[in-house]
CSV table of C-alpha atoms and ligand atoms in Angstrom, one decimal:
chain,number,residue,atom,x,y,z
A,12,MET,CA,-14.1,-12.3,20.0
A,13,LYS,CA,-15.0,-11.6,23.6
A,14,ASP,CA,-13.0,-11.0,26.8
A,15,GLU,CA,-14.6,-13.8,28.7
A,16,LYS,CA,-12.0,-13.9,31.5
A,17,GLY,CA,-11.9,-10.1,32.0
A,18,LEU,CA,-8.2,-10.0,31.0
A,19,LEU,CA,-8.3,-6.6,29.2
A,20,PRO,CA,-7.8,-4.2,32.1
A,21,ALA,CA,-4.6,-5.9,33.1
A,22,VAL,CA,-3.5,-6.1,29.4
A,23,ILE,CA,-4.0,-2.4,29.0
A,24,GLU,CA,-1.9,-1.6,32.0
A,25,ARG,CA,1.0,-3.8,30.9
A,26,ILE,CA,0.9,-2.5,27.3
A,27,LEU,CA,1.1,1.1,28.4
A,28,VAL,CA,4.1,0.4,30.6
A,29,TRP,CA,5.8,-1.7,27.9
A,30,TYR,CA,5.1,0.8,25.1
A,31,ARG,CA,6.3,3.8,27.0
A,32,GLY,CA,9.6,2.0,27.7
A,33,SER,CA,10.2,0.6,24.3
A,34,ARG,CA,8.4,2.7,21.7
A,35,ARG,CA,10.2,3.0,18.4
A,36,SER,CA,10.9,6.4,16.9
A,37,MET,CA,8.9,7.1,13.8
A,38,PRO,CA,8.5,10.4,11.9
A,39,TRP,CA,4.7,10.7,12.5
A,40,ARG,CA,5.2,10.1,16.3
A,41,ASP,CA,7.2,13.3,16.7
A,42,ASP,CA,4.2,15.6,16.0
A,43,PRO,CA,0.9,13.5,16.1
A,44,SER,CA,-1.4,16.2,14.7
A,45,PRO,CA,-4.6,14.9,13.3
A,46,TYR,CA,-3.4,15.5,9.7
A,47,HIS,CA,-0.1,13.6,10.4
A,48,VAL,CA,-1.8,10.7,12.1
A,49,TRP,CA,-4.3,10.4,9.3
A,50,LEU,CA,-1.7,10.6,6.6
A,51,SER,CA,0.6,8.0,8.3
A,52,GLU,CA,-2.3,5.6,9.0
A,53,ILE,CA,-3.4,5.7,5.3
A,54,MET,CA,0.2,5.2,4.1
A,55,LEU,CA,0.7,2.3,6.5
A,56,GLN,CA,-2.4,0.5,5.5
A,57,GLN,CA,-0.7,-1.6,2.8
A,58,THR,CA,2.9,-0.4,3.1
A,59,ARG,CA,5.7,-1.3,5.4
A,60,ILE,CA,7.0,1.3,7.9
A,61,GLU,CA,10.5,1.4,6.3
A,62,ALA,CA,9.0,2.1,2.8
A,63,ALA,CA,6.4,4.6,4.1
A,64,ALA,CA,8.7,6.8,6.2
A,65,PRO,CA,10.6,8.5,3.4
A,66,CYS,CA,7.4,8.9,1.4
A,67,TYR,CA,5.7,10.4,4.4
A,68,ARG,CA,8.5,13.0,4.8
A,69,ARG,CA,8.4,13.9,1.1
A,70,PHE,CA,4.7,14.2,1.0
A,71,LEU,CA,4.5,16.5,4.0
A,72,GLY,CA,7.4,18.5,2.6
A,73,GLU,CA,5.2,19.3,-0.4
A,74,LEU,CA,1.8,19.2,1.2
A,75,PRO,CA,2.2,20.4,4.8
A,76,THR,CA,-1.5,21.1,5.5
A,77,VAL,CA,-4.9,19.7,4.7
A,78,GLU,CA,-5.5,22.8,2.6
A,79,ALA,CA,-2.4,22.1,0.5
A,80,LEU,CA,-3.5,18.5,0.0
A,81,ALA,CA,-7.0,19.6,-1.0
A,82,ALA,CA,-5.5,22.0,-3.7
A,83,CYS,CA,-2.9,19.5,-5.0
A,84,GLY,CA,-3.2,18.5,-8.7
A,85,GLU,CA,-3.7,14.9,-9.7
A,86,GLU,CA,-0.4,14.3,-11.4
A,87,LYS,CA,1.6,15.8,-8.5
A,88,LEU,CA,-0.4,13.7,-6.0
A,89,MET,CA,0.3,10.5,-7.9
A,90,LYS,CA,4.0,11.3,-8.2
A,91,LEU,CA,4.1,12.0,-4.4
A,92,TRP,CA,2.4,8.6,-3.8
A,93,GLN,CA,4.8,6.7,-6.0
A,94,GLY,CA,6.3,3.7,-4.3
A,95,LEU,CA,3.4,3.2,-1.9
A,96,GLY,CA,1.0,1.4,-4.3
A,97,TYR,CA,-2.7,1.2,-4.0
A,98,TYR,CA,-3.1,4.7,-5.5
A,99,SER,CA,-6.9,4.9,-4.7
A,100,ARG,CA,-5.7,5.7,-1.2
A,101,ALA,CA,-4.1,9.0,-2.4
A,102,ARG,CA,-7.3,9.9,-4.3
A,103,ASN,CA,-9.4,9.3,-1.3
A,104,LEU,CA,-7.0,11.4,0.8
A,105,LYS,CA,-7.5,14.3,-1.5
A,106,LYS,CA,-11.3,13.9,-1.6
A,107,ALA,CA,-11.4,13.7,2.2
A,108,ALA,CA,-9.1,16.8,2.4
A,109,ILE,CA,-11.5,18.8,0.2
A,110,LEU,CA,-14.4,17.7,2.3
A,111,THR,CA,-12.5,18.6,5.5
A,112,VAL,CA,-11.8,22.1,4.1
A,113,GLU,CA,-15.3,22.7,2.9
A,114,LYS,CA,-17.2,21.2,5.9
A,115,TYR,CA,-14.9,21.4,8.9
A,116,GLY,CA,-12.8,24.5,8.0
A,117,GLY,CA,-9.7,22.4,7.4
A,118,LYS,CA,-9.7,20.7,10.8
A,119,LEU,CA,-10.4,16.9,11.0
A,120,PRO,CA,-13.4,16.1,13.2
A,121,ASP,CA,-12.5,14.5,16.5
A,122,GLU,CA,-15.3,11.9,16.7
A,123,ALA,CA,-14.7,8.5,15.1
A,124,SER,CA,-18.3,8.5,13.8
A,125,GLU,CA,-17.6,11.8,11.9
A,126,LEU,CA,-14.2,10.7,10.7
A,127,ARG,CA,-15.8,7.5,9.2
A,128,LYS,CA,-17.8,9.7,6.8
A,129,LEU,CA,-14.5,10.8,5.1
A,130,PRO,CA,-13.6,8.9,1.9
A,131,GLY,CA,-11.0,6.1,2.6
A,132,VAL,CA,-11.5,6.3,6.4
A,133,GLY,CA,-12.9,3.0,7.9
A,134,ALA,CA,-13.4,1.9,11.4
A,135,TYR,CA,-9.7,1.2,12.0
A,136,THR,CA,-8.4,4.5,10.7
A,137,ALA,CA,-11.2,6.5,12.4
A,138,GLY,CA,-10.2,4.8,15.7
A,139,ALA,CA,-6.5,5.5,15.2
A,140,ILE,CA,-7.0,9.2,14.5
A,141,ALA,CA,-9.6,9.7,17.3
A,142,SER,CA,-7.4,8.0,19.9
A,143,ILE,CA,-3.9,9.0,18.8
A,144,ALA,CA,-4.6,12.6,17.8
A,145,PHE,CA,-7.6,13.5,20.0
A,146,GLY,CA,-7.2,11.1,23.0
A,147,LYS,CA,-10.7,9.7,22.5
A,148,PRO,CA,-11.4,6.2,24.1
A,149,GLU,CA,-11.7,4.6,20.7
A,150,PRO,CA,-9.9,1.3,19.7
A,151,ALA,CA,-8.3,0.9,16.3
A,152,VAL,CA,-8.5,-2.8,15.5
A,153,ASP,CA,-6.4,-4.0,12.6
A,154,GLY,CA,-4.8,-7.4,11.7
A,155,ASN,CA,-2.0,-6.9,14.3
A,156,VAL,CA,-4.5,-6.2,17.1
A,157,MET,CA,-6.7,-9.2,16.1
A,158,ARG,CA,-3.7,-11.5,16.1
A,159,VAL,CA,-2.7,-10.4,19.6
A,160,LEU,CA,-6.2,-10.7,21.0
A,161,SER,CA,-6.8,-14.1,19.3
A,162,ARG,CA,-3.7,-15.5,20.9
A,163,LEU,CA,-4.3,-13.7,24.2
A,164,PHE,CA,-7.8,-15.3,24.5
A,165,ALA,CA,-6.8,-18.5,22.6
A,166,SER,CA,-9.8,-17.8,20.4
A,167,GLU,CA,-10.7,-20.3,17.7
A,168,GLU,CA,-12.9,-17.7,15.9
A,169,ASP,CA,-12.1,-16.6,12.4
A,170,VAL,CA,-10.3,-13.2,12.7
A,171,LEU,CA,-11.4,-12.3,9.1
A,172,ASP,CA,-15.1,-12.5,10.1
A,173,PRO,CA,-16.4,-8.9,10.5
A,174,ARG,CA,-18.6,-10.0,13.4
A,175,VAL,CA,-15.6,-11.3,15.3
A,176,ARG,CA,-13.8,-8.0,14.6
A,177,ARG,CA,-16.8,-6.0,15.8
A,178,ASP,CA,-16.9,-8.1,19.0
A,179,ALA,CA,-13.2,-7.4,19.6
A,180,GLU,CA,-13.8,-3.6,19.1
A,181,GLU,CA,-16.7,-3.7,21.5
A,182,ALA,CA,-14.6,-5.6,24.1
A,183,LEU,CA,-11.8,-3.0,23.9
A,184,ARG,CA,-14.1,0.0,23.8
A,185,ALA,CA,-15.7,-1.1,27.0
A,186,VAL,CA,-12.4,-0.6,28.9
A,187,TYR,CA,-10.5,1.8,26.7
A,188,PRO,CA,-8.9,4.7,28.5
A,189,ALA,CA,-8.9,8.4,27.3
A,190,GLY,CA,-6.3,11.1,26.8
A,191,ARG,CA,-2.7,10.1,26.5
A,192,ASP,CA,-3.4,6.6,27.6
A,193,ALA,CA,-5.7,6.2,24.6
A,194,ALA,CA,-3.0,7.4,22.2
A,195,ASP,CA,-0.4,5.1,23.8
A,196,LEU,CA,-2.6,2.1,24.0
A,197,THR,CA,-3.6,2.3,20.3
A,198,GLN,CA,0.1,2.5,19.3
A,199,GLY,CA,1.2,0.0,21.9
A,200,LEU,CA,-1.2,-2.6,20.7
A,201,MET,CA,-0.1,-2.1,17.1
A,202,GLU,CA,3.5,-2.2,18.0
A,203,LEU,CA,3.2,-5.3,20.1
A,204,GLY,CA,1.7,-7.0,17.1
A,205,GLU,CA,4.4,-5.8,14.8
A,206,VAL,CA,7.5,-6.6,16.9
A,207,ILE,CA,6.6,-9.2,19.5
A,208,CYS,CA,3.4,-11.1,18.6
A,209,ILE,CA,4.6,-11.2,15.0
A,210,PRO,CA,2.6,-12.4,12.0
A,211,ASN,CA,5.2,-14.6,10.4
A,212,GLY,CA,7.4,-16.9,12.4
A,213,VAL,CA,7.3,-17.7,16.0
A,214,PRO,CA,6.1,-14.9,18.4
A,215,LEU,CA,8.6,-13.6,20.9
A,216,CYS,CA,6.7,-14.7,24.0
A,217,ASP,CA,9.7,-14.5,26.3
A,218,ARG,CA,9.9,-10.7,25.6
A,219,CYS,CA,6.1,-10.2,25.7
A,220,PRO,CA,4.5,-8.1,28.5
A,221,LEU,CA,1.4,-10.2,28.3
A,222,ARG,CA,3.1,-13.5,28.7
A,223,THR,CA,1.7,-14.5,32.1
A,224,LEU,CA,-1.9,-13.5,30.9
A,225,CYS,CA,-1.8,-15.2,27.5
A,226,GLU,CA,-4.0,-18.3,27.1
A,227,ALA,CA,-2.2,-19.3,23.8
A,228,GLU,CA,1.2,-19.2,25.6
A,229,LYS,CA,-0.2,-21.3,28.5
A,230,ARG,CA,-1.5,-23.9,26.0
A,231,GLY,CA,1.5,-23.7,23.7
A,232,ALA,CA,-0.9,-22.8,20.9
A,233,GLN,CA,0.7,-19.6,19.6
A,234,ASN,CA,1.6,-21.0,16.3
A,235,GLU,CA,-1.9,-22.3,15.5
A,236,LEU,CA,-3.5,-18.9,16.1
A,237,PRO,CA,-5.1,-16.8,14.7
A,238,LYS,CA,-7.6,-18.8,12.8
A,239,ARG,CA,-8.5,-17.5,9.4
A,240,SER,CA,-10.9,-18.6,6.7
A,241,PRO,CA,-8.9,-19.6,3.5
A,242,LYS,CA,-8.3,-16.7,1.1
A,243,LYS,CA,-9.9,-16.8,-2.3
A,244,GLU,CA,-7.4,-17.6,-5.1
A,245,ARG,CA,-6.1,-14.7,-7.1
A,246,ARG,CA,-7.3,-14.4,-10.7
A,247,ILE,CA,-4.4,-14.7,-13.1
A,248,GLU,CA,-4.0,-12.2,-15.9
A,249,GLU,CA,-1.3,-12.7,-18.5
A,250,LYS,CA,-0.1,-9.7,-20.5
A,251,THR,CA,2.6,-8.7,-22.9
A,252,VAL,CA,4.2,-5.3,-21.9
A,253,LEU,CA,5.4,-3.1,-24.7
A,254,ILE,CA,8.3,-0.7,-24.3
A,255,LEU,CA,7.6,1.3,-27.4
A,256,THR,CA,10.5,3.7,-28.0
A,257,ASP,CA,12.3,5.7,-30.7
A,258,GLY,CA,15.4,5.2,-28.6
A,259,ARG,CA,14.8,8.4,-26.6
A,260,ARG,CA,11.1,8.6,-25.9
A,261,PHE,CA,8.7,6.1,-24.5
A,262,ALA,CA,5.0,5.5,-25.0
A,263,LEU,CA,2.7,5.6,-22.0
A,264,GLN,CA,-1.0,5.3,-21.8
A,265,LYS,CA,-3.5,6.2,-19.1
A,266,ARG,CA,-5.5,3.5,-17.5
A,267,ALA,CA,-9.3,3.7,-17.2
A,268,GLU,CA,-10.6,6.0,-14.5
A,269,THR,CA,-12.1,3.1,-12.6
A,270,GLY,CA,-10.9,-0.3,-11.5
A,271,LEU,CA,-7.4,-1.5,-10.8
A,272,LEU,CA,-4.7,1.3,-10.8
A,273,ALA,CA,-7.4,3.7,-12.0
A,274,GLY,CA,-6.2,6.7,-13.9
A,275,LEU,CA,-2.5,5.9,-13.6
A,276,TRP,CA,0.1,5.9,-16.4
A,277,GLU,CA,1.3,2.6,-17.7
A,278,LEU,CA,3.3,1.0,-20.4
A,279,PRO,CA,1.0,-0.3,-23.1
A,280,SER,CA,0.3,-4.0,-23.4
A,281,PHE,CA,-1.4,-6.7,-25.3
A,282,PRO,CA,-3.5,-9.4,-23.4
A,283,GLY,CA,-1.8,-12.8,-23.2
A,284,ARG,CA,1.8,-13.8,-23.2
A,285,LEU,CA,3.0,-13.4,-26.8
A,286,THR,CA,6.2,-14.4,-28.5
A,287,ALA,CA,8.3,-11.7,-30.2
A,288,GLU,CA,7.0,-12.8,-33.5
A,289,GLU,CA,3.4,-12.7,-32.4
A,290,THR,CA,3.9,-9.3,-30.8
A,291,GLY,CA,5.6,-7.9,-34.0
A,292,ARG,CA,2.7,-9.2,-36.1
A,293,LEU,CA,0.1,-7.7,-33.9
A,294,LEU,CA,1.9,-4.3,-33.9
A,295,SER,CA,2.0,-4.4,-37.7
A,296,GLU,CA,-1.7,-5.4,-38.0
A,297,GLN,CA,-2.5,-2.3,-35.8
A,298,GLY,CA,-0.5,-0.1,-38.2
A,299,ILE,CA,2.3,0.5,-35.7
A,300,ALA,CA,5.6,0.8,-37.7
A,301,TRP,CA,8.6,-0.8,-36.0
A,302,ASP,CA,12.0,-2.1,-37.0
A,303,GLY,CA,13.4,-3.9,-34.0
A,304,ILE,CA,12.1,-6.0,-31.1
A,305,ARG,CA,13.9,-7.9,-28.3
A,306,PRO,CA,12.9,-9.4,-25.0
A,307,ALA,CA,12.8,-7.2,-21.9
A,308,GLY,CA,12.2,-10.1,-19.4
A,309,GLU,CA,9.4,-11.7,-17.4
A,310,ALA,CA,7.7,-10.3,-14.3
A,311,VAL,CA,5.0,-11.2,-11.9
A,312,HIS,CA,3.0,-8.7,-9.8
A,313,LEU,CA,0.6,-9.6,-7.1
A,314,PHE,CA,-2.4,-7.4,-6.3
A,315,THR,CA,-5.0,-8.3,-3.6
A,316,HIS,CA,-7.3,-10.2,-6.0
A,317,VAL,CA,-5.3,-10.4,-9.2
A,318,GLU,CA,-1.9,-11.7,-10.3
A,319,TRP,CA,-0.3,-10.2,-13.4
A,320,ARG,CA,2.1,-12.5,-15.3
A,321,MET,CA,4.0,-10.4,-17.7
A,322,THR,CA,6.4,-10.8,-20.5
A,323,GLY,CA,7.9,-7.7,-22.0
A,324,TYR,CA,9.5,-6.5,-25.2
A,325,TRP,CA,11.7,-3.5,-26.1
A,326,ILE,CA,10.3,-2.3,-29.5
A,327,ARG,CA,12.0,0.3,-31.6
A,328,LEU,CA,9.5,2.3,-33.5
A,329,SER,CA,10.2,3.5,-37.0
A,330,GLY,CA,7.2,5.8,-37.0
A,331,LEU,CA,5.1,7.6,-34.5
A,332,PRO,CA,3.5,5.8,-31.5
A,333,PRO,CA,-0.2,5.0,-31.7
A,334,ALA,CA,-2.6,7.9,-31.3
A,335,GLY,CA,-3.8,8.6,-27.7
A,336,LEU,CA,-0.5,7.7,-26.1
A,337,VAL,CA,2.0,10.2,-24.6
A,338,PHE,CA,5.6,10.0,-25.7
A,339,PRO,CA,7.9,11.6,-23.0
A,340,ASP,CA,11.6,11.3,-23.1
A,341,GLY,CA,13.3,9.1,-20.5
A,342,GLU,CA,14.1,11.9,-18.1
A,343,THR,CA,10.6,13.3,-18.2
A,344,LEU,CA,9.1,9.9,-17.8
A,345,PHE,CA,10.9,9.2,-14.6
A,346,ARG,CA,10.5,12.8,-13.3
A,347,ASP,CA,6.9,13.5,-14.0
A,348,TYR,CA,4.9,10.3,-14.6
A,349,ALA,CA,3.8,8.0,-11.7
A,350,VAL,CA,4.0,4.6,-13.3
A,351,PRO,CA,2.9,1.9,-10.8
A,352,SER,CA,5.5,-0.5,-9.3
A,353,ALA,CA,3.8,-3.4,-11.2
A,354,PHE,CA,5.9,-2.2,-14.1
A,355,ARG,CA,9.1,-1.9,-12.1
A,356,ARG,CA,10.9,-4.7,-14.1
A,357,TYR,CA,10.4,-2.8,-17.3
A,358,LEU,CA,11.1,0.7,-15.8
A,359,ASP,CA,14.4,-0.8,-14.6
A,360,PHE,CA,15.0,-2.1,-18.1
A,361,ILE,CA,14.5,1.4,-19.5
A,362,ARG,CA,16.8,2.8,-16.8
A,363,LYS,CA,19.5,0.3,-17.6
A,364,GLU,CA,19.3,1.2,-21.3
A,365,PHE,CA,19.7,4.8,-20.3
A,366,ASN,CA,22.8,4.1,-18.3
A,367,GLU,CA,24.3,2.1,-21.1
A,368,TYR,CA,23.3,4.0,-24.1
A,369,GLY,CA,22.0,7.4,-22.9
A,370,PHE,CA,18.7,6.7,-24.7
A,371,SER,CA,20.3,6.4,-28.1
A,372,PRO,CA,18.5,4.1,-30.5
A,373,SER,CA,19.3,0.6,-29.5
A,374,GLY,CA,16.1,-1.2,-29.8
A,375,GLY,CA,17.1,-3.3,-32.8
A,376,LYS,CA,19.9,-5.2,-31.3
A,377,GLY,CA,19.4,-8.9,-31.6
A,378,GLY,CA,15.8,-8.2,-32.7
A,379,VAL,CA,13.5,-10.1,-35.1
A,380,ASP,CA,12.5,-8.5,-38.4
A,381,PRO,CA,9.3,-6.6,-38.7
A,382,THR,CA,6.5,-8.6,-40.4
B,416,LIG,S1,2.7,-14.3,25.0
B,416,LIG,FE1,3.3,-14.8,22.9
B,416,LIG,S2,1.4,-15.4,21.9
B,416,LIG,FE2,0.8,-14.4,23.8
B,416,LIG,S3,0.5,-12.2,23.2
B,416,LIG,FE3,2.6,-12.4,23.8
B,416,LIG,S4,3.8,-12.8,22.0
B,416,LIG,FE4,1.6,-13.2,21.5
C-alpha cells in the first residue's frame, strides 16, 4: 500500500494535533517505560483494553521489573496471565525477559531490529516499543493502522497480504517523525483506528481529523474497505469435558508442552460429544469408579484456527481420580491453577455448586447409574 498522492505528511500533522487533544487515559500511558510499553503491547495483541487494564496493573504489582519477570515461576506467571488468553504470549515474555537480563543488563534495546530478536516481538511490537518508549522514527503497523491507511488511500489491496503491510510500513517510515512526535503518532494512529475509523460498524467520519484528506470518504467507499482475503474456516473439535469430583476436590490435568494452550491446566475430557451413558461407560472401561453423573451444559470456544464444541458432565467419583491427574480442592483450584477461559462454562458450574453446596458431595443428583 503506497502513498501515491503524498498524503502522509499532512495526515501526521493532523493526527498529532487530534491525539494530543483527545487521548484516552490508560494505565500504561502514565509511565511509558520500555518495560511498560512492551508489556502493554503484548497484552493488547489479542485482548481488549478494558480486559487488559486490570491484568496489567496486577501483573506489574507482582512483577514490577524485567528482572522480576525473568525470575518468575511458571505457575505464578500463568496465574497472572489468567483472563488474557493466548498463554504463549506470557511464556515468550518471560523468555524475552531472561534474554534481556542476560544480554542487555535488564534494559530493552532501543533499536527495532534488536527488539525483533526477542521472543514474541514482531515488527509491530518492535515498532511500538521503539517509537513510544524510545522516540525512534519507527512505525507500528497493526490491523487498526492498516484499516485507516486502506480507507485513507481508498486502496483495493488485501490488507492481510504481508507485502501490502510492508509497503505501508515503508511509506510511513519514510516520513515518520522522531522524539515525542514518534510516540504520539504511533499511539494516535492506533487510537484513531480504535475509536473513529472503527473496524465494525460505520466509521465516524464526521469526527475524523483526516476527513478532508480521505479518499474513501470522498468516494463514499468507507464501508467497502479494507479489502481482505477470505479467512480459512476453523477446524471443529468436539469434546466431552469431565468435572471429576469427590464433591470437594476436582481433577485437573496438564496439557502437552507444545501446541494449543501448551502446558496449562485443564479439566480432563474425552474426544467427541458423548451422552451421559456413553461417558459413564467409557469411565468404567478405563477403571474410573464413579457413582453419579449429570449434565454440566454445552459450550463453544473459538480459537484462531480451531473451534471447540463441548458438552460437559459433573461426575461424582467413588474412588480416586486417574493416575497422573492433580486433585485440588475447589478453593485451591481457583486460587492456584490457571485454567484457560475455554473452560469458563464448567468453572462457573463448579463455582455455582460451591455457592449452593459448599463443595459437599452432590454429584449424584438426577444422575444415571454407573455401568
Ligand atoms: S474519514 Fe472516515 S474512513 Fe476516512 S479515515 Fe476518517 S473515519 Fe476512516
